[in-house]
XYZ file of N, CA and C in Angstrom:
366
model
N 74.864 119.615 108.890
C 74.203 118.675 108.002
C 74.318 119.168 106.565
N 74.436 118.218 105.655
C 74.446 118.557 104.242
C 73.011 118.645 103.741
N 72.851 119.100 102.503
C 71.508 119.250 101.949
C 70.779 117.922 101.816
N 71.530 116.813 101.733
C 70.877 115.507 101.613
C 70.638 114.839 102.966
N 70.868 115.585 104.072
C 70.584 115.068 105.403
C 71.730 114.322 106.060
N 72.848 114.173 105.382
C 74.001 113.491 105.963
C 74.814 114.458 106.805
N 75.562 113.898 107.748
C 76.432 114.722 108.584
C 77.609 115.238 107.760
N 77.996 116.478 108.052
C 79.143 117.100 107.407
C 80.411 116.448 107.938
N 81.334 116.117 107.042
C 82.621 115.557 107.432
C 83.692 116.631 107.279
N 84.756 116.573 108.061
C 85.802 117.589 107.957
C 86.335 117.759 106.533
N 86.542 116.655 105.837
C 87.077 116.714 104.486
C 86.083 117.287 103.476
N 84.821 117.472 103.891
C 83.843 118.154 103.044
C 84.059 119.661 103.063
N 84.724 120.163 104.102
C 84.906 121.602 104.281
C 86.242 122.120 103.779
N 87.276 121.298 103.881
C 88.617 121.746 103.504
C 89.350 120.625 102.774
N 90.155 121.024 101.817
C 90.978 120.065 101.062
C 92.427 120.532 101.159
N 93.324 119.591 101.448
C 94.750 119.883 101.519
C 95.461 118.959 100.538
N 96.176 119.577 99.593
C 96.892 118.817 98.571
C 98.391 119.042 98.741
N 99.134 117.973 99.075
C 100.587 118.121 99.243
C 101.318 117.986 97.906
N 102.429 118.695 97.804
C 103.267 118.626 96.605
C 104.711 118.881 97.025
N 105.613 118.011 96.583
C 107.034 118.216 96.893
C 107.681 118.919 95.699
N 108.411 119.996 96.016
C 109.123 120.775 95.005
C 110.540 120.981 95.510
N 111.476 120.204 95.010
C 112.850 120.290 95.496
C 112.901 119.926 96.965
N 113.470 120.814 97.783
C 113.542 120.538 99.234
C 112.350 121.129 99.979
N 111.335 121.547 99.219
C 110.151 122.153 99.839
C 108.938 121.244 99.708
N 108.049 121.346 100.683
C 106.734 120.721 100.604
C 105.720 121.855 100.602
N 104.847 121.839 99.599
C 103.792 122.841 99.504
C 102.471 122.149 99.822
N 101.753 122.684 100.788
C 100.407 122.203 101.100
C 99.435 123.250 100.571
N 98.693 122.889 99.528
C 97.708 123.795 98.962
C 96.378 123.523 99.655
N 95.849 124.548 100.293
C 94.656 124.407 101.122
C 93.519 125.204 100.492
N 92.336 124.577 100.416
C 91.166 125.292 99.911
C 89.958 124.926 100.754
N 89.042 125.895 100.892
C 87.828 125.669 101.667
C 87.815 126.471 102.945
N 87.136 125.941 103.942
C 86.952 126.615 105.224
C 87.696 125.880 106.322
N 88.466 126.636 107.099
C 89.182 126.044 108.234
C 88.482 126.518 109.499
N 87.741 125.586 110.103
C 86.998 125.895 111.321
C 87.187 124.772 112.318
N 86.400 124.772 113.370
C 86.534 123.774 114.428
C 86.415 122.353 113.889
N 85.528 122.140 112.946
C 85.328 120.805 112.389
C 86.465 120.384 111.461
N 86.973 121.305 110.662
C 87.913 120.934 109.606
C 89.384 121.176 109.920
N 89.704 121.865 110.992
C 91.104 122.193 111.301
C 91.971 120.952 111.445
N 91.391 119.851 111.872
C 92.174 118.614 112.036
C 92.715 118.118 110.698
N 92.006 118.378 109.620
C 92.488 117.969 108.293
C 93.792 118.702 107.989
N 93.824 120.008 108.256
C 95.040 120.793 108.048
C 96.139 120.343 109.004
N 95.818 120.178 110.263
C 96.822 119.758 111.257
C 97.443 118.415 110.893
N 96.621 117.474 110.462
C 97.136 116.154 110.072
C 98.056 116.253 108.864
N 97.701 117.083 107.892
C 98.541 117.248 106.703
C 99.879 117.881 107.077
N 99.861 118.824 107.997
C 101.095 119.458 108.456
C 101.973 118.435 109.172
N 101.379 117.640 110.038
C 102.128 116.597 110.758
C 102.784 115.635 109.774
N 102.039 115.209 108.766
C 102.594 114.308 107.741
C 103.740 114.966 106.986
N 103.582 116.240 106.640
C 104.622 116.949 105.894
C 105.903 117.096 106.709
N 105.759 117.241 108.020
C 106.927 117.432 108.885
C 107.533 116.119 109.376
N 106.893 114.988 109.067
C 107.416 113.683 109.496
C 108.800 113.433 108.907
N 109.005 113.828 107.659
C 110.310 113.789 107.001
C 110.621 115.255 106.701
N 111.213 115.966 107.673
C 111.284 117.426 107.612
C 111.880 117.976 106.314
N 111.101 118.790 105.615
C 111.623 119.459 104.423
C 112.423 120.700 104.830
N 113.167 121.254 103.900
C 113.875 122.499 104.179
C 112.916 123.665 104.301
N 111.784 123.555 103.583
C 110.788 124.620 103.570
C 109.393 124.003 103.517
N 108.510 124.500 104.350
C 107.101 124.096 104.318
C 106.294 125.333 103.941
N 105.594 125.244 102.804
C 104.754 126.344 102.338
C 103.302 125.938 102.528
N 102.564 126.774 103.240
C 101.133 126.558 103.444
C 100.417 127.573 102.563
N 99.974 127.124 101.392
C 99.328 128.016 100.427
C 97.839 128.098 100.747
N 97.436 129.191 101.370
C 96.059 129.381 101.802
C 95.276 130.271 100.841
N 95.730 130.354 99.602
C 95.070 131.193 98.593
C 93.618 130.809 98.387
N 93.288 129.542 98.548
C 91.933 129.064 98.316
C 91.084 128.963 99.575
N 91.543 129.526 100.672
C 90.802 129.448 101.939
C 89.819 130.613 102.023
N 88.559 130.288 102.262
C 87.512 131.312 102.326
C 87.115 131.682 103.757
N 87.576 130.901 104.738
C 87.274 131.185 106.148
C 88.390 130.605 106.996
N 88.876 131.394 107.961
C 89.943 130.952 108.853
C 89.554 131.298 110.286
N 89.136 130.281 111.036
C 88.777 130.459 112.448
C 90.038 130.431 113.305
N 89.883 130.770 114.555
C 91.031 130.815 115.468
C 91.727 129.462 115.592
N 90.977 128.384 115.482
C 91.593 127.042 115.542
C 92.519 126.818 114.342
N 92.210 127.436 113.227
C 93.081 127.375 112.052
C 94.360 128.156 112.274
N 94.237 129.294 112.925
C 95.423 130.084 113.275
C 96.308 129.280 114.220
N 95.690 128.580 115.154
C 96.441 127.719 116.067
C 97.205 126.652 115.285
N 96.571 126.058 114.282
C 97.247 125.044 113.460
C 98.460 125.642 112.749
N 98.350 126.871 112.268
C 99.480 127.533 111.607
C 100.617 127.783 112.586
N 100.275 128.235 113.778
C 101.301 128.477 114.798
C 101.959 127.170 115.240
N 101.180 126.117 115.351
C 101.742 124.812 115.705
C 102.661 124.297 114.607
N 102.343 124.603 113.348
C 103.223 124.216 112.238
C 104.566 124.920 112.390
N 104.518 126.202 112.697
C 105.747 126.979 112.876
C 106.569 126.421 114.025
N 105.917 126.120 115.137
C 106.607 125.574 116.304
C 107.114 124.147 116.028
N 106.281 123.322 115.419
C 106.635 121.931 115.156
C 107.732 121.756 114.122
N 107.929 122.758 113.281
C 108.953 122.663 112.234
C 110.355 122.705 112.815
N 110.501 123.282 113.975
C 111.821 123.367 114.598
C 112.740 124.294 113.823
N 114.043 124.145 114.052
C 115.022 125.052 113.454
C 115.414 124.662 112.036
N 115.204 123.414 111.648
C 115.658 122.943 110.349
C 114.704 123.193 109.198
N 113.483 123.593 109.493
C 112.480 123.804 108.447
C 111.927 125.219 108.541
N 112.040 125.953 107.440
C 111.416 127.272 107.361
C 109.947 127.084 107.009
N 109.098 127.939 107.531
C 107.655 127.869 107.243
C 107.225 129.200 106.631
N 106.482 129.108 105.535
C 105.925 130.289 104.877
C 104.439 130.059 104.654
N 103.648 131.098 104.828
C 102.208 131.043 104.599
C 101.888 131.969 103.429
N 101.156 131.450 102.445
C 100.735 132.262 101.308
C 99.320 132.758 101.571
N 99.180 134.090 101.582
C 97.886 134.733 101.790
C 97.823 135.957 100.869
N 97.135 135.848 99.740
C 97.070 136.967 98.795
C 96.499 138.231 99.438
N 97.007 139.387 99.008
C 96.505 140.668 99.513
C 94.994 140.734 99.358
N 94.324 141.234 100.371
C 92.882 141.404 100.326
C 92.084 140.152 100.634
N 92.763 139.022 100.820
C 92.048 137.776 101.112
C 91.617 137.730 102.567
N 90.687 136.845 102.853
C 90.225 136.640 104.231
C 91.397 136.282 105.139
N 92.254 135.413 104.650
C 93.396 134.970 105.462
C 94.351 136.133 105.722
N 94.658 136.912 104.691
C 95.578 138.045 104.861
C 95.023 139.038 105.875
N 93.730 139.339 105.782
C 93.128 140.278 106.733
C 93.148 139.720 108.153
N 92.847 138.435 108.291
C 92.843 137.807 109.616
C 94.230 137.836 110.238
N 95.245 137.474 109.464
C 96.606 137.446 110.004
C 97.137 138.851 110.269
N 96.688 139.826 109.486
C 97.063 141.218 109.746
C 96.460 141.693 111.068
N 95.178 141.398 111.270
C 94.488 141.830 112.488
C 95.068 141.186 113.746
N 95.549 139.956 113.614
C 96.104 139.255 114.775
C 97.583 139.566 114.983
N 98.199 140.280 114.038
C 99.612 140.631 114.161
C 100.549 139.468 113.910
N 100.099 138.466 113.163
C 100.911 137.259 112.960
C 101.579 137.165 111.586
N 101.432 138.181 110.763
C 102.010 138.122 109.407
C 103.514 137.849 109.446
N 104.217 138.564 110.269
C 105.663 138.403 110.329
C 106.055 137.078 110.978
N 105.408 136.727 112.069
C 105.727 135.487 112.784
C 105.522 134.257 111.916
N 104.544 134.322 111.004
C 104.243 133.173 110.150
C 104.902 133.261 108.769
N 105.702 134.288 108.547
C 106.388 134.409 107.263
C 105.417 134.515 106.098
N 104.428 135.388 106.224
C 103.386 135.501 105.204
C 103.921 136.169 103.948
N 103.605 135.555 102.802
C 103.889 136.126 101.490
C 102.579 136.178 100.715
N 102.566 136.916 99.627
C 101.329 137.056 98.862
C 101.202 136.042 97.730
N 102.315 135.390 97.355
C 102.271 134.402 96.273
C 103.089 133.171 96.626
N 102.772 132.077 95.962
C 103.528 130.833 96.154
C 104.976 131.013 95.695
N 105.164 131.681 94.562
C 106.521 131.900 94.051
C 107.375 132.664 95.064
N 106.789 133.677 95.688
C 107.526 134.446 96.691
C 107.868 133.571 97.893
N 106.959 132.709 98.287
C 107.222 131.815 99.422
C 108.348 130.843 99.094
N 108.355 130.319 97.902
C 109.387 129.356 97.504
C 110.754 130.035 97.324
N 110.751 131.319 97.023
C 112.003 132.046 96.790
C 112.676 132.498 98.072
N 111.931 132.558 99.183
C 112.488 133.072 100.438
C 113.269 132.037 101.189
């Protein structure tokens, strides 16, 4: 519930902003990715992959919480991209996302970089 007594909506917790840069699609994500909000990220990934880009960058620099369902969404993005689309995840050093992906051993599998520029250059 919100402070005004209304039910929390997924889009109240996380925001995903798509941007096309050359042959890449960058999804800038901010907020909390949990059971309620993970569908917002998953839907944005599905939309981005509908017309497969050469590179899909998931910029999680603004993410303050990443639950296991969010990790599942990242892995599904990697799997759903197939062979024609590279996937990179931006997680700045010391961030919640970077620590979570380090602990789960998924940094390499998800192509984690520390900056958007590094993700776009790979």
